[in-house]
Structure formats: C-alpha cells, structure tokens
Amino acid sequence: MLDPAKAGHVAPDPANADLAGAVLTIDLGALCDNWRAMRAASGAAECSAVVKANAYGTGQGPAVTALRAAGCRTFFVAHPHEAFLAKAAAPDATIYVLNGLPPGAARRLAAAGVQPVLGSLHELAEWRREAGDAPAALHIDTGMERLGLTAREAGEAAAQGAGPLSLVMSHFVASEEPDNPLNDRQITRFTELSALFPGTRRSLANSSGIWLPQAPHFDLTRPGYGLYGGNPAPHVRPARPNPMRPVVRLEARILQLRDIAPDDTVGYNASWRANGERRVATLSVGYADGIFRSASVGNTGSPQTHTPPHMGGAALVAGVLCPFAGKISMDLLAVDVTGVPRDAARAGDMVTLIGDALNVDAVAARWGTIGYEVLTSLGQRHARHYVGTA
Ligand SMILES: *Cc1c(COP(=O)(O)O)cnc(C)c1O
C-alpha cells in the first residue's frame, strides 16, 4: 500500500544517506537562536514563527517541534493542511492559515482548533455561519492589494460585528527598504483601521518589519525569512552584518575532475568554453535539486548562452570560490576549480553550494532571485541532517 504521507518522498532513508548526491544540513539550534533574536527585537510584542512552505524548505515538522521547545506558541502557515501538520507537532499552539478560508473548510478548521486569517467579507460570513463563535484572525489590506478587507469593508465588518477575533493583521509591501515611504503609510493605515476592532490583538511586522526604525511591533510579530538565516535588514545604512545565524548548509559530492584543453566546451549547448587550460569538477546535483538553471554560467555568446544580469552560481571548493561552468544539467553541475590546489579537490570530496560565504542572500544574488526562493526550492532528494536543539 502506498503511504500517502510518503508519496512523492524521494529523500534516501537514513541507512543510505551516504549514497545521496548532496547533503542538506539544517541547524535547529540556529533556527531557535534566530527566533530568540527576533523575539528580543520585537520588544514587548509576542513573537510568532511563519512556517509556511515546509518551513521555507527546511522541514515543517522539525522546525515547529524545535521552535515550540524554544517557547514559540503561535505559528503561521499558508494552507489548512499545513496547519493540521503544525497542530500535530504543537497541539497547544495557536495556528493561523494565512491564505484564508477555502470554501467548505470552516468546520474542519474549527474542529482542528485552527484559525483562518479571514481575507474577505465573504470568508468572514462563511466562518461565522459554519464555525459560530470560533475565533479567527482578520486580514486588513493596507497596500498590498492581494488579500484582506479594504478600508470600506473593514468599516462594514466592524459595524455589523465581526464576532470573536483573536487578531487583526496586515502585511508590509516593502519592509526590507527602510527608506520606502510606503512603510509609514501602511503603519498609519493599519493603526487607523485596526482601531475599528478595539481590544483585538494587532500584527503587522514580518522579519524586515521587526527591524524597521519605526518598530511597528504592535502585539504580535510574524518573522519567517530571518528565522531561516536570511538577512532581515539588508538595506540599512550604514550596512551591518546579518544579525541572524545561518540555518541551512548544502553540500554536494565531486563525481569527477577533468582537465580541459583550451577552447574545449563544457555541458549542453557548448555555452562555456575554456579560455585556457582549465580544471573542471562535476558535482552530483543539478536543477532537479533546486539549483536554478538560470544560475548557469556561459561565455560563448551562442544563442543558447545564458547571459543573465546576475553573476551566475558558484561553489566553495576547499574554501575557494569557484564559478559554475556551462549549463546546469538536471542532476549534474560543472564547476571551474582551476583556482583550487590540485590535491585539495578530489573525487568524493564534498563542496559547499549554500553555506559560509555563500550564505542564502549571497547565493540568491548570484542566481538572480531572492533568498526566499532559494530556501523554498531546496531539493527533496538530499540526505537531510538535522543538528542542534532548542
Ligand atoms: C510570509 C509572510 C510573513 C513572513 O514574512 P518574512 O518576510 O518571511 O518574514 C509574514 N506575514 C505574512 C502575511 C506572510 O505572507
């Protein structure tokens, strides 16, 4: 019988972990330290944890269990099924569903003790009709134009009586940009609109919002990205080091090393040509493992050459930063290791794709995306190691 919980699960079992192409190490101690740093930065507000998308790719079950042990009592997910899993890992915690109330789901959510973040008058009406006085959160839009009640709808809901609300919340558009005037505008709007629901706890700040100079912490903060090691304050001036500890390390195995003659090309479409004697290592990961194909590095100018505005990917081989060479394949990736001493890179050695200088934000810049997407794309067939505790 196919176990539905394991369907689609391709990570090696622990007995065969050494046979995987890559090893993903998740530091739960760092995750909890980051949560404590977020809690300290949240002032008097309660600090929750956003664990949607499999805890940003790190594994929802281990993340919720560790954060609960660290003292976290409120979790946010995107979908109801993620909420049910979170509730199983932390039965005494408050679990909110950010994407709101799917049609026909109210009774199942209420029975599980899970709270939707109601994002429209329609959802509010359905929740009250089906779930009675069960508490829920209410999302008020202050500028994202994505989910949440408009100012007029918030007024209507308040006038009609919204029923028992445990939280009223909104979401920043650009909190990682401390100088963006939208931040002040949203804080003002949220302060005004949330006042329509007196006595209800309020929440506005995501990771970057927590670190804004306005300190818009209200009663509850909602960090996600920073918990997983991303820099919550990347654009503060003067620049300062990321206050978060790295959580994720991705290492892949060298399968082969090859000496390449001048003008030889590497990989599909011959998009990378050796501009001299080069040494190339072939790694046992590819785009099927979450290494974006758009991080390929080409130099031949052929129509298939990817010439992105970003730098392209790199790996740390024996501590040396080595650029990718040519198209990333599904399960393989070539790296130019010419700069590494010959005896320092051997077949079977592990090299770092995420970790140390290649932190999540640096990797994202090279791959032409944001760290959130790097994390949530972490491959499913790596050997996963969880280290550290709350
Ligand atoms: C994802 C999300 C968060 C967490 O944001 P980070 O930038 O990852 O800290 C908070 N609130 C809402 C509504 C979200 O969708």
PDB file of N, CA and C and ligand atoms in Angstrom, residues 50 52 56 98 139 146 169-171 205-208 222-226 372, ligand 1:
ATOM      1  N   VAL A  50       6.636  32.048  11.251  1.00  0.00           N
ATOM      2  CA  VAL A  50       5.972  31.711   9.991  1.00  0.00           C
ATOM      3  C   VAL A  50       6.662  30.463   9.434  1.00  0.00           C
ATOM      4  N   LYS A  52       5.262  28.470   6.824  1.00  0.00           N
ATOM      5  CA  LYS A  52       4.634  28.047   5.560  1.00  0.00           C
ATOM      6  C   LYS A  52       5.678  27.431   4.621  1.00  0.00           C
ATOM      7  N   TYR A  56       9.870  27.152   4.983  1.00  0.00           N
ATOM      8  CA  TYR A  56      10.787  27.721   3.993  1.00  0.00           C
ATOM      9  C   TYR A  56      11.779  26.652   3.520  1.00  0.00           C
ATOM     10  N   LEU A  98      -2.715  31.679   6.682  1.00  0.00           N
ATOM     11  CA  LEU A  98      -2.606  32.997   6.040  1.00  0.00           C
ATOM     12  C   LEU A  98      -3.470  33.121   4.789  1.00  0.00           C
ATOM     13  N   HIS A 139      -7.736  39.835   8.180  1.00  0.00           N
ATOM     14  CA  HIS A 139      -6.683  40.482   7.391  1.00  0.00           C
ATOM     15  C   HIS A 139      -7.239  41.778   6.801  1.00  0.00           C
ATOM     16  N   ARG A 146      -3.760  42.278  -2.296  1.00  0.00           N
ATOM     17  CA  ARG A 146      -3.571  40.864  -2.567  1.00  0.00           C
ATOM     18  C   ARG A 146      -4.655  40.090  -1.825  1.00  0.00           C
ATOM     19  N   MET A 169      -4.674  41.762  11.401  1.00  0.00           N
ATOM     20  CA  MET A 169      -3.316  41.886  10.853  1.00  0.00           C
ATOM     21  C   MET A 169      -3.305  42.484   9.452  1.00  0.00           C
ATOM     22  N   SER A 170      -2.115  42.946   9.070  1.00  0.00           N
ATOM     23  CA  SER A 170      -1.875  43.390   7.700  1.00  0.00           C
ATOM     24  C   SER A 170      -0.422  43.042   7.359  1.00  0.00           C
ATOM     25  N   HIS A 171      -0.024  43.323   6.126  1.00  0.00           N
ATOM     26  CA  HIS A 171       1.293  42.850   5.666  1.00  0.00           C
ATOM     27  C   HIS A 171       2.008  43.964   4.915  1.00  0.00           C
ATOM     28  N   ALA A 205       4.214  43.231  11.484  1.00  0.00           N
ATOM     29  CA  ALA A 205       5.613  43.108  11.047  1.00  0.00           C
ATOM     30  C   ALA A 205       6.014  41.686  10.685  1.00  0.00           C
ATOM     31  N   ASN A 206       6.570  41.532   9.485  1.00  0.00           N
ATOM     32  CA  ASN A 206       7.313  40.323   9.092  1.00  0.00           C
ATOM     33  C   ASN A 206       8.763  40.513   9.547  1.00  0.00           C
ATOM     34  N   SER A 207       9.672  39.651   9.079  1.00  0.00           N
ATOM     35  CA  SER A 207      11.072  39.727   9.540  1.00  0.00           C
ATOM     36  C   SER A 207      11.634  41.143   9.419  1.00  0.00           C
ATOM     37  N   SER A 208      11.550  41.704   8.209  1.00  0.00           N
ATOM     38  CA  SER A 208      12.154  43.022   7.995  1.00  0.00           C
ATOM     39  C   SER A 208      11.391  44.107   8.735  1.00  0.00           C
ATOM     40  N   ARG A 222       5.570  38.569  13.108  1.00  0.00           N
ATOM     41  CA  ARG A 222       5.429  37.367  12.259  1.00  0.00           C
ATOM     42  C   ARG A 222       6.690  37.131  11.410  1.00  0.00           C
ATOM     43  N   PRO A 223       7.827  36.820  12.029  1.00  0.00           N
ATOM     44  CA  PRO A 223       9.017  36.571  11.208  1.00  0.00           C
ATOM     45  C   PRO A 223       8.982  35.213  10.523  1.00  0.00           C
ATOM     46  N   GLY A 224       9.488  35.194   9.294  1.00  0.00           N
ATOM     47  CA  GLY A 224       9.720  33.953   8.568  1.00  0.00           C
ATOM     48  C   GLY A 224      11.178  33.905   8.138  1.00  0.00           C
ATOM     49  N   TYR A 225      11.476  34.604   7.050  1.00  0.00           N
ATOM     50  CA  TYR A 225      12.790  34.536   6.385  1.00  0.00           C
ATOM     51  C   TYR A 225      13.983  34.611   7.344  1.00  0.00           C
ATOM     52  N   GLY A 226      13.957  35.576   8.251  1.00  0.00           N
ATOM     53  CA  GLY A 226      15.092  35.745   9.164  1.00  0.00           C
ATOM     54  C   GLY A 226      15.334  34.516  10.030  1.00  0.00           C
ATOM     55  N   TYR A 372      14.419  33.848  -0.311  1.00  0.00           N
ATOM     56  CA  TYR A 372      13.178  33.106  -0.037  1.00  0.00           C
ATOM     57  C   TYR A 372      12.990  31.985  -1.062  1.00  0.00           C
TER      58      TYR A 372
HETATM   59  C1  LIG B   1       5.307  35.047   4.527  1.00  0.00           C
HETATM   60  C2  LIG B   1       4.637  36.032   5.401  1.00  0.00           C
HETATM   61  C3  LIG B   1       5.261  36.516   6.555  1.00  0.00           C
HETATM   62  C4  LIG B   1       6.709  36.243   6.863  1.00  0.00           C
HETATM   63  O1  LIG B   1       7.477  37.111   6.065  1.00  0.00           O
HETATM   64  P1  LIG B   1       9.083  37.107   6.079  1.00  0.00           P
HETATM   65  O2  LIG B   1       9.443  38.224   5.192  1.00  0.00           O
HETATM   66  O3  LIG B   1       9.486  35.773   5.567  1.00  0.00           O
HETATM   67  O4  LIG B   1       9.499  37.313   7.493  1.00  0.00           O
HETATM   68  C5  LIG B   1       4.531  37.315   7.414  1.00  0.00           C
HETATM   69  N1  LIG B   1       3.238  37.647   7.123  1.00  0.00           N
HETATM   70  C6  LIG B   1       2.616  37.225   6.002  1.00  0.00           C
HETATM   71  C7  LIG B   1       1.224  37.657   5.721  1.00  0.00           C
HETATM   72  C8  LIG B   1       3.297  36.412   5.101  1.00  0.00           C
HETATM   73  O5  LIG B   1       2.694  36.008   3.970  1.00  0.00           O
END
